[in-house]
Short mmCIF file of C-alpha atoms and ligand atoms in Angstrom, two decimals:
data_model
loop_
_atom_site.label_atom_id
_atom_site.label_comp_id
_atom_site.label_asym_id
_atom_site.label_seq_id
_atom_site.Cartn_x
_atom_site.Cartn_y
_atom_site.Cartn_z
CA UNK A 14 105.22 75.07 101.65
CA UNK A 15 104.35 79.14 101.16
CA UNK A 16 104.79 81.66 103.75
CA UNK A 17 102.55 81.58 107.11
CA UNK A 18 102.19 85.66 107.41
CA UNK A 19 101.63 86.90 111.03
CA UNK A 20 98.02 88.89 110.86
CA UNK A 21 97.21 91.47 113.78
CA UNK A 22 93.29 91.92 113.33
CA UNK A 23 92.07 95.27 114.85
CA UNK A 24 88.21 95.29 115.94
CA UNK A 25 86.72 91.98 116.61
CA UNK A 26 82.89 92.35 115.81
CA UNK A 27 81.30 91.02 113.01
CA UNK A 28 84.11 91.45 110.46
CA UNK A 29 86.80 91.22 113.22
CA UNK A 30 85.69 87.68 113.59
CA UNK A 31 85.04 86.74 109.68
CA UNK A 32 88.64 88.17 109.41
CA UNK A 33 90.01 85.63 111.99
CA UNK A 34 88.19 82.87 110.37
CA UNK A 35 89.27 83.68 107.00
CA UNK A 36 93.07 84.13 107.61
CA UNK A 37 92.96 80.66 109.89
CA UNK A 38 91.39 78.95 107.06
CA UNK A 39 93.75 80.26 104.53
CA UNK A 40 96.56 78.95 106.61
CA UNK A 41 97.95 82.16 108.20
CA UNK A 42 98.42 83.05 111.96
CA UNK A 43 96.31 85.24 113.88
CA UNK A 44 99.03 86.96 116.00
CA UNK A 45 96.77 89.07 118.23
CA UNK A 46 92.85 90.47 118.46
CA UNK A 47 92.40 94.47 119.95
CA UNK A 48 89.35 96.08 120.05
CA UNK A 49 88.74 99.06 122.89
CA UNK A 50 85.72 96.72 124.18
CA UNK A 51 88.27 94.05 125.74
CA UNK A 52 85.71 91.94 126.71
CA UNK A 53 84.83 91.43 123.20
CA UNK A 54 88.00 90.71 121.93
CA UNK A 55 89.01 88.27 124.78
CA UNK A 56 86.29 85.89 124.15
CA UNK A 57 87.50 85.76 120.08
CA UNK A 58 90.91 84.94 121.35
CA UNK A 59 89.57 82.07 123.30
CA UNK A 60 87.50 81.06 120.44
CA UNK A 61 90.21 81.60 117.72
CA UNK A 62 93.03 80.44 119.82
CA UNK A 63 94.91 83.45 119.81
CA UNK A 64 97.33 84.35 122.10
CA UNK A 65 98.02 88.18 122.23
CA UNK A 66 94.63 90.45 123.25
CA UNK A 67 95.11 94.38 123.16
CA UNK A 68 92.81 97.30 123.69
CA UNK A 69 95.19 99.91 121.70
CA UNK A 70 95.79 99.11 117.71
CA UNK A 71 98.64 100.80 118.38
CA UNK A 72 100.56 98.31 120.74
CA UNK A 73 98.89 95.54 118.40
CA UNK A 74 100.45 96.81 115.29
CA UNK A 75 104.02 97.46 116.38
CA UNK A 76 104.76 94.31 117.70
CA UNK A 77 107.87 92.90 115.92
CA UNK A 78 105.96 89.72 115.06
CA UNK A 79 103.15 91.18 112.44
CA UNK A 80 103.38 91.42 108.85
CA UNK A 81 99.65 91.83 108.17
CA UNK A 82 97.40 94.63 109.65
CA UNK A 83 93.86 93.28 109.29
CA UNK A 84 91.43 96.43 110.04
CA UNK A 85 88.02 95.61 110.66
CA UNK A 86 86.81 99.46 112.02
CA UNK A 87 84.36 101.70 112.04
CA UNK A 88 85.36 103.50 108.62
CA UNK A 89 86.50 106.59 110.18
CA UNK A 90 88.94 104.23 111.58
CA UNK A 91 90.62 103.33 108.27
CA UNK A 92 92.46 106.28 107.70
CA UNK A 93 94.21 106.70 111.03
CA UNK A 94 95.07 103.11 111.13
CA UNK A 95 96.20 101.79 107.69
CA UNK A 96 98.55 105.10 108.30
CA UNK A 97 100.00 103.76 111.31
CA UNK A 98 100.40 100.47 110.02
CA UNK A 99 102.46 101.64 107.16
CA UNK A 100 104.62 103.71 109.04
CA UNK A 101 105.35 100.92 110.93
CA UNK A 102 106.47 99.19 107.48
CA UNK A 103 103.38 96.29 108.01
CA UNK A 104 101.19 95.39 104.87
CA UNK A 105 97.03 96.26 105.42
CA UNK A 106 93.94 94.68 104.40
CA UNK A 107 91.22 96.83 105.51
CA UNK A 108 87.78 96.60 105.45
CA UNK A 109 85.51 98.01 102.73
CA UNK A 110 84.78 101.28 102.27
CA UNK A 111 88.20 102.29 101.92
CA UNK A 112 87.56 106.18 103.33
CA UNK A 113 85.38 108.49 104.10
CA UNK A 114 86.56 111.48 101.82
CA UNK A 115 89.26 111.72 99.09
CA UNK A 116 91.40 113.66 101.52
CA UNK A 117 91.53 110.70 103.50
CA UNK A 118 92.41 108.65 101.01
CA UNK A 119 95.77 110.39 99.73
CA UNK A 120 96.62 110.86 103.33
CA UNK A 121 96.14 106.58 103.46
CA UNK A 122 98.21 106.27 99.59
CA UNK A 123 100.71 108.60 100.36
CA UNK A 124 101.62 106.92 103.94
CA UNK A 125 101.76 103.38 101.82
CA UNK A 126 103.72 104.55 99.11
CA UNK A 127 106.20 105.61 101.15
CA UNK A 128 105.91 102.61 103.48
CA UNK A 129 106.47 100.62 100.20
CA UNK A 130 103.93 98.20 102.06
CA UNK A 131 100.77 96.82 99.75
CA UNK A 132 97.18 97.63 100.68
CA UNK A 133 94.36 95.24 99.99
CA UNK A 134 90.61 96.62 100.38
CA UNK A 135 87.88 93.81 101.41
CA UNK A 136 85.01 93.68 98.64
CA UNK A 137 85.14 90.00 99.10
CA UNK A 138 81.49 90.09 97.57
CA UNK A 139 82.67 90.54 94.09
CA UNK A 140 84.86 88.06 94.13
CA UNK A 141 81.25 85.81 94.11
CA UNK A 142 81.06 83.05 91.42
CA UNK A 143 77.31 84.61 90.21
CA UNK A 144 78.97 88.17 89.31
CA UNK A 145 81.74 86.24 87.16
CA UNK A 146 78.76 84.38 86.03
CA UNK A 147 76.75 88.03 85.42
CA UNK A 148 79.93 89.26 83.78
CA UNK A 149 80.19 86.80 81.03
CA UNK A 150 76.28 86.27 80.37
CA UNK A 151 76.64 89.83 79.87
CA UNK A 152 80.06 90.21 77.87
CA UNK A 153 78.99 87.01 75.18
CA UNK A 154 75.67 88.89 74.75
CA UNK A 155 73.50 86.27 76.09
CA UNK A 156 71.19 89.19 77.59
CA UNK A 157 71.59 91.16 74.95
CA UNK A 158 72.93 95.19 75.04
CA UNK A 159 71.67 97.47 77.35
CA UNK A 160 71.20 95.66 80.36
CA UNK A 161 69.71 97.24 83.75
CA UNK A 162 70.90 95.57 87.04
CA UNK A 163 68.33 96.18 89.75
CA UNK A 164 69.45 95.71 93.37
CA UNK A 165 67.12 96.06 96.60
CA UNK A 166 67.85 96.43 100.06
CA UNK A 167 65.32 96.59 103.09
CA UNK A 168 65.73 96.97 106.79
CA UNK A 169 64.86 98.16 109.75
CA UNK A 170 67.16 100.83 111.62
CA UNK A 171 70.73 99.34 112.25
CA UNK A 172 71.31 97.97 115.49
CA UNK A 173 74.76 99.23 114.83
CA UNK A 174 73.77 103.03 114.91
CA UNK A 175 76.97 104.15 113.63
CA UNK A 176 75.74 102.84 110.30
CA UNK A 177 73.08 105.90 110.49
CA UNK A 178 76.19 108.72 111.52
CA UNK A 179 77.04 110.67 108.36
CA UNK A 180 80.42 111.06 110.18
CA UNK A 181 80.27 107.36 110.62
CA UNK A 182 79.72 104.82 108.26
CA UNK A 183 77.92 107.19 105.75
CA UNK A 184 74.41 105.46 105.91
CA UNK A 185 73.36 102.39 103.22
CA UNK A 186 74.53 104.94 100.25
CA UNK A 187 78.49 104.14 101.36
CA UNK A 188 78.64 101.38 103.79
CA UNK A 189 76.04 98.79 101.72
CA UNK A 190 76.32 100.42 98.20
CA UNK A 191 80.02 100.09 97.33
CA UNK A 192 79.36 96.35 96.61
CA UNK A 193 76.78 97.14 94.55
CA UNK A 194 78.88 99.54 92.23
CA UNK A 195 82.01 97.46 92.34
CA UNK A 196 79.65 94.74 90.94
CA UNK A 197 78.37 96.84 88.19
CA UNK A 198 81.20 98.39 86.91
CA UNK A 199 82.18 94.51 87.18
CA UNK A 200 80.11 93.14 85.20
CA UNK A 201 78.85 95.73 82.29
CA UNK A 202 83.06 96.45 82.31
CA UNK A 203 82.51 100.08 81.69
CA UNK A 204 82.72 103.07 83.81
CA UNK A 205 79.55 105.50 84.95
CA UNK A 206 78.26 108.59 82.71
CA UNK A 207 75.75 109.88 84.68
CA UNK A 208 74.43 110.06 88.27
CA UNK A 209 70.89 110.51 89.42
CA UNK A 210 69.53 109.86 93.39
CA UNK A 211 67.10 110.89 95.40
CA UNK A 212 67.23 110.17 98.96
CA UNK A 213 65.31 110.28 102.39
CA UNK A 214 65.09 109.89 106.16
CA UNK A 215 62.51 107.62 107.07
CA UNK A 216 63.95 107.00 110.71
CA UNK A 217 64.40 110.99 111.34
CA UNK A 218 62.13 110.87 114.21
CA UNK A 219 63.28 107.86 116.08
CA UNK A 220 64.36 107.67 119.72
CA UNK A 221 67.07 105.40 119.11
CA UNK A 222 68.46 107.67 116.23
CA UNK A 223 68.57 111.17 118.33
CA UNK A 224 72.05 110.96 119.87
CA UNK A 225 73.49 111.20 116.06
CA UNK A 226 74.30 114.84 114.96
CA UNK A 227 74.06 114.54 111.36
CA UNK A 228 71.92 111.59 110.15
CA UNK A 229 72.94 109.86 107.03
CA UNK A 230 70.52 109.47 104.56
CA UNK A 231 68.82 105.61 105.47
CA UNK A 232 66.50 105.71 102.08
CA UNK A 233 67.59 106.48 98.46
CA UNK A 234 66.65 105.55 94.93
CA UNK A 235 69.84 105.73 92.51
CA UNK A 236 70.37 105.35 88.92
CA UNK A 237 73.81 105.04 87.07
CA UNK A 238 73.89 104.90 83.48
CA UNK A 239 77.38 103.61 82.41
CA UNK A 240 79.40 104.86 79.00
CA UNK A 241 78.13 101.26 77.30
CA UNK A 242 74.48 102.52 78.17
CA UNK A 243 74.18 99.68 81.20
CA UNK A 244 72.17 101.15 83.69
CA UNK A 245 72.76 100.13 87.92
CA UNK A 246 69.21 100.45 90.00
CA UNK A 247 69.83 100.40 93.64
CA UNK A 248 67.23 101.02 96.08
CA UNK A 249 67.39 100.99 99.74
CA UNK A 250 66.07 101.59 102.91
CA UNK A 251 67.06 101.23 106.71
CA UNK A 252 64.82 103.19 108.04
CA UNK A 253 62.07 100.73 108.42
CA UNK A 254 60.19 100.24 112.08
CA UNK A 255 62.10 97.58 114.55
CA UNK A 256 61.24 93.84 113.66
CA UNK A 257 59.26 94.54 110.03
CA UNK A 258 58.75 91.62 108.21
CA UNK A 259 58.62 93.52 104.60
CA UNK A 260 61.72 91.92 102.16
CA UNK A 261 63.65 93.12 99.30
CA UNK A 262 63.33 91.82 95.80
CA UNK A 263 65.63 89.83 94.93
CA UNK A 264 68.60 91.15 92.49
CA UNK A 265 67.79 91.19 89.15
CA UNK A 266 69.82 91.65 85.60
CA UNK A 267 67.90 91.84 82.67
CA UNK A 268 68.16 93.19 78.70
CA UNK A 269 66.35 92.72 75.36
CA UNK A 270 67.05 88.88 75.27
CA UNK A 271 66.17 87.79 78.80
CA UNK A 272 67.81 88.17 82.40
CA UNK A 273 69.18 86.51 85.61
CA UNK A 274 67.87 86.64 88.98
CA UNK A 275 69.66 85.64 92.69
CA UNK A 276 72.18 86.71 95.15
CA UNK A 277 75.00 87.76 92.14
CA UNK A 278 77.49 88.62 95.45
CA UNK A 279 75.77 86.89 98.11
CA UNK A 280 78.21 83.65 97.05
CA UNK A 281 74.95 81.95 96.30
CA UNK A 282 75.07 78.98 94.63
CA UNK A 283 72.22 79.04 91.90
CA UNK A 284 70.89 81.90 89.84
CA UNK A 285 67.60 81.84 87.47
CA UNK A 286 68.10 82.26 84.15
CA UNK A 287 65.13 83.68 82.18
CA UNK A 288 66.25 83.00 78.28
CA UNK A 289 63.56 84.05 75.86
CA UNK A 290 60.38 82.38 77.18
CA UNK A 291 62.39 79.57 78.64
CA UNK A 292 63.73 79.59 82.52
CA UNK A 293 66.10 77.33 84.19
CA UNK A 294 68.64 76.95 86.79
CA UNK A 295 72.25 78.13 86.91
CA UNK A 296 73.87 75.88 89.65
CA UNK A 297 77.41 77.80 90.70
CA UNK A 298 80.54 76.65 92.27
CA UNK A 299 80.23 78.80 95.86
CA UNK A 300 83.58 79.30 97.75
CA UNK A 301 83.35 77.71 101.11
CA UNK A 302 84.46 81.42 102.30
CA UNK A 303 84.95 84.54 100.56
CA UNK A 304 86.91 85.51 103.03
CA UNK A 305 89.40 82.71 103.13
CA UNK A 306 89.34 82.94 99.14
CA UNK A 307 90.40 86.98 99.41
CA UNK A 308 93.36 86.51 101.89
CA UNK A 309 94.70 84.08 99.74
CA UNK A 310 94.34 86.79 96.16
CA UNK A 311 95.90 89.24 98.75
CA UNK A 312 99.00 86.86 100.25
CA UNK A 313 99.27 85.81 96.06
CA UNK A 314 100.45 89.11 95.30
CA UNK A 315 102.39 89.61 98.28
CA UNK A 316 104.50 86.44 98.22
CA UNK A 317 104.91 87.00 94.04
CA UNK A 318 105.99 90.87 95.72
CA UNK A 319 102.64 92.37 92.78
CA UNK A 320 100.36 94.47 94.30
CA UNK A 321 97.31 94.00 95.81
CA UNK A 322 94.90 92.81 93.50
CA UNK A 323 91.51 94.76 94.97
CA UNK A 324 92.95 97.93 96.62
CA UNK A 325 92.49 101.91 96.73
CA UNK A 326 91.83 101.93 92.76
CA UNK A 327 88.56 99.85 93.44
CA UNK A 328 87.87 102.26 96.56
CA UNK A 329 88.75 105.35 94.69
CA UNK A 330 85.93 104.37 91.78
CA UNK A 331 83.71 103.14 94.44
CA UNK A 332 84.10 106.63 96.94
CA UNK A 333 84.06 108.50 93.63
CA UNK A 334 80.77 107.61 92.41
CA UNK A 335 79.28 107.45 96.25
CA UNK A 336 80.25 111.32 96.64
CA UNK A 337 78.65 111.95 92.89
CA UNK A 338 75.44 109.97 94.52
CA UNK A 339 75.84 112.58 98.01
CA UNK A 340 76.20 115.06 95.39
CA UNK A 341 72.99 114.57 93.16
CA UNK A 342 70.74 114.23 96.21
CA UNK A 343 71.74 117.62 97.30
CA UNK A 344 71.93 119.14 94.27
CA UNK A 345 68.67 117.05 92.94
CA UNK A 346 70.88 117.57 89.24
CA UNK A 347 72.22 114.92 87.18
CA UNK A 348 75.48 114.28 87.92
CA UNK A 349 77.92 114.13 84.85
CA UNK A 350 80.51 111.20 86.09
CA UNK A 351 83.34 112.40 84.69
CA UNK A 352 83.71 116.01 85.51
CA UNK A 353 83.31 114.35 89.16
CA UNK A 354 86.57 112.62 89.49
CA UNK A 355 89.05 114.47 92.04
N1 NAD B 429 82.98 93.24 103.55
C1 NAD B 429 81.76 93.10 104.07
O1 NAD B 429 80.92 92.36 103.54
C2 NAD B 429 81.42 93.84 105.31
C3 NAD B 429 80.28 93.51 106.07
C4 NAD B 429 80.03 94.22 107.25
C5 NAD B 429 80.89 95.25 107.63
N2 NAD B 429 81.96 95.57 106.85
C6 NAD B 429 82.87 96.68 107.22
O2 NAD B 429 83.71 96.27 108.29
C7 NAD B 429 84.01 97.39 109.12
C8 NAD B 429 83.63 97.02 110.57
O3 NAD B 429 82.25 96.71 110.60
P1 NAD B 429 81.65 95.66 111.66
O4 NAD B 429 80.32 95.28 111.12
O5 NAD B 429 82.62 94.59 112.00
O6 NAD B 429 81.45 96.62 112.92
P2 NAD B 429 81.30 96.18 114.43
O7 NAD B 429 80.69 97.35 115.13
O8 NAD B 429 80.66 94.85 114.55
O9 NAD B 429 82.83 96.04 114.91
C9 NAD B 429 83.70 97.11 115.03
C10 NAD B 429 84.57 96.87 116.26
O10 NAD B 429 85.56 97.91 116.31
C11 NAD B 429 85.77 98.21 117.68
N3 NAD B 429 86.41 99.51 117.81
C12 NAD B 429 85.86 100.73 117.63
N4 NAD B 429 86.79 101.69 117.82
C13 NAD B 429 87.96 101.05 118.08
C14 NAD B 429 89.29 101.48 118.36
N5 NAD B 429 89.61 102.77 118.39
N6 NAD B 429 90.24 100.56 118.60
C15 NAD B 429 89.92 99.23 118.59
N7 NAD B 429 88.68 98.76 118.36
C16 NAD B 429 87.72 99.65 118.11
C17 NAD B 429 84.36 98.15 118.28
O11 NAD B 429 84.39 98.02 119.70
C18 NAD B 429 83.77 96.94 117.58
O12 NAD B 429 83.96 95.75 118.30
C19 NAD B 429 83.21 98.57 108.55
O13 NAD B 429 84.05 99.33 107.72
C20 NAD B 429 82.12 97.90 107.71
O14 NAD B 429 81.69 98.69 106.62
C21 NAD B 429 82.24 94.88 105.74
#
């Protein structure tokens, strides 16, 4: 029988909870919840069965009992935590993105390094059976060479209006897009060349925005062409009116030979495949949780003492081409990738 590791998860909302779920059903305890709304957090421990409740992550993490720091934060949370939890000599899985800046991000390496703890980052998303699936159509030339993968978000304002704090979560550019780039550098297995985005503020004027200092930007077409000549498309906004009924389209991947359409890291669990002039169905093996299936890559490594296997290099190439994207919307220049990377 393999190790039961002792988890501390810090923040119970939506991920708090997903992250409870997922290290109960990979077999590992839930030591304690915190989150500074203690309301919140008691009702997941009653839920979860978990016995310890805390309103400071810092009395969480330096219980004697936890192994595993689980941070499920607002992301200028990651930093300040993950560093805490490695000075306290416990291993972290923290949410995606990894960090806001790169400054936070050697400040969060640095403090693991010398912890000699490992550091997992949560893009569970890629981990989806249709992006393996996207990878290989793509890799055995079944699309044919370039392809263009075209992703589309839509939504109204976040309830969560952190999401719209450029000091908070960054806006759909960082906090939505870094599954989108993780997926394309994925599955055209090259790195970016250039950078080009526009962006915009559709919600600049709302009530429910005007507490927020610096809004991030809630609209934004970007392109990234990638050294194989791949091209990602994402377009996004949340700054649509309260309750609209308009939808994305749905994600598409197409080249000279045909394409694929569906939820590539929505877990989904059929794609369309468009081959020449003929179409069928692509029925996928869905995990039951990607969650679940992540703890268990991440408890892998730790139990064979490897490291991590999705950790700050993933976040570094993610927050490295999201600050090229910050950078071209500013600038309104193409971005040259590589004379980018800090
Ligand atoms: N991997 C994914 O698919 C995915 C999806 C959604 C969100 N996320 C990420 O998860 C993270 C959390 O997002 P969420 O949607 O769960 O947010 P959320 O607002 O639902 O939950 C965050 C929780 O943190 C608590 N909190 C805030 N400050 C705290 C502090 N100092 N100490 C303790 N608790 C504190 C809040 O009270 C709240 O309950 C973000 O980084 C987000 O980008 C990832």
């Amino acid at each position: 029988m393999s190790k039961i590791w002792k988890v501390a998860v810090i923040g119970t909302g939506d991920m708090g909870k997903q992250h409870i779920k997922g290290w109960q059903l990979a077999g590992h305890e839930v030591v304690s919840v915190t989150d500074i709304d203690l309301q919140r957090a008691r009702e997941l421990a009653t839920q979860f069965n978990v016995k310890q409740v805390y309103q400071d992550y810092k009395e969480a993490i330096v219980d004697r009992d936890v192994e595993i720091v689980s941070v499920c934060l607002p992301l200028a949370l990651h930093a300040p935590v993950t560093i805490f939890a490695a000075e306290q000599g416990k291993h972290i899985f923290c949410e995606k993105p990894l960090a806001r800046n790169f400054r936070e991000v050697a400040d969060m390496e640095e403090a693991v390094r010398k912890a000699g703890v490992q550091f997992g980052l949560g893009l569970q998303r890629n981990l989806s059976v249709g992006v393996q699936t996207a990878r290989q159509y793509v890799q055995e030339g079944r699309l044919g060479r370039p392809v263009i993968f075209h992703n589309d978000s839509l939504a109204q304002i976040r309830p969560k209006r952190v999401m719209h704090d450029a000091d908070g979560n960054g806006g759909p550019l960082m906090d939505l897009g870094c599954h989108y780039y993780i997926m394309w550098q994925t599955v055209f297995a090259s790195r970016p060349k250039t950078v080009y985005a526009r962006g915009q503020l559709l919600a600049k004027d709302r009530e429910e925005l005007a507490h927020i200092a610096k809004l991030a930007y809630d609209t934004a077409q970007v392109t990234i062409e990638y050294e194989t000549g791949d091209v990602g498309i994402f377009t996004v906004s949340w700054g649509l009116p309260p309750g609209v009924k308009l939808k994305a389209h749905v994600d598409r991947l197409y080249g000279p030979k045909g394409g694929l359409e569906g939820g590539f890291n929505n877990n989904a669990a059929k794609l369309t495949f468009y081959d020449g002039d003929q179409v069928s169905e692509l029925h996928l093996e869905s995990y039951a949780s990607l969650h679940n299936e992540q703890f268990r890559l991440f408890v892998d490594a730790l139990n064979e003492g490897k490291p991590a296997p999705v950790g700050f290099e993933a976040g570094k190439d993610v927050l490295a081409l999201t600050l090229a994207i910050f950078r071209s919307i500013e600038t309104g220049e193409v971005i040259d990738f590589g004379s980018t990377i800090e």
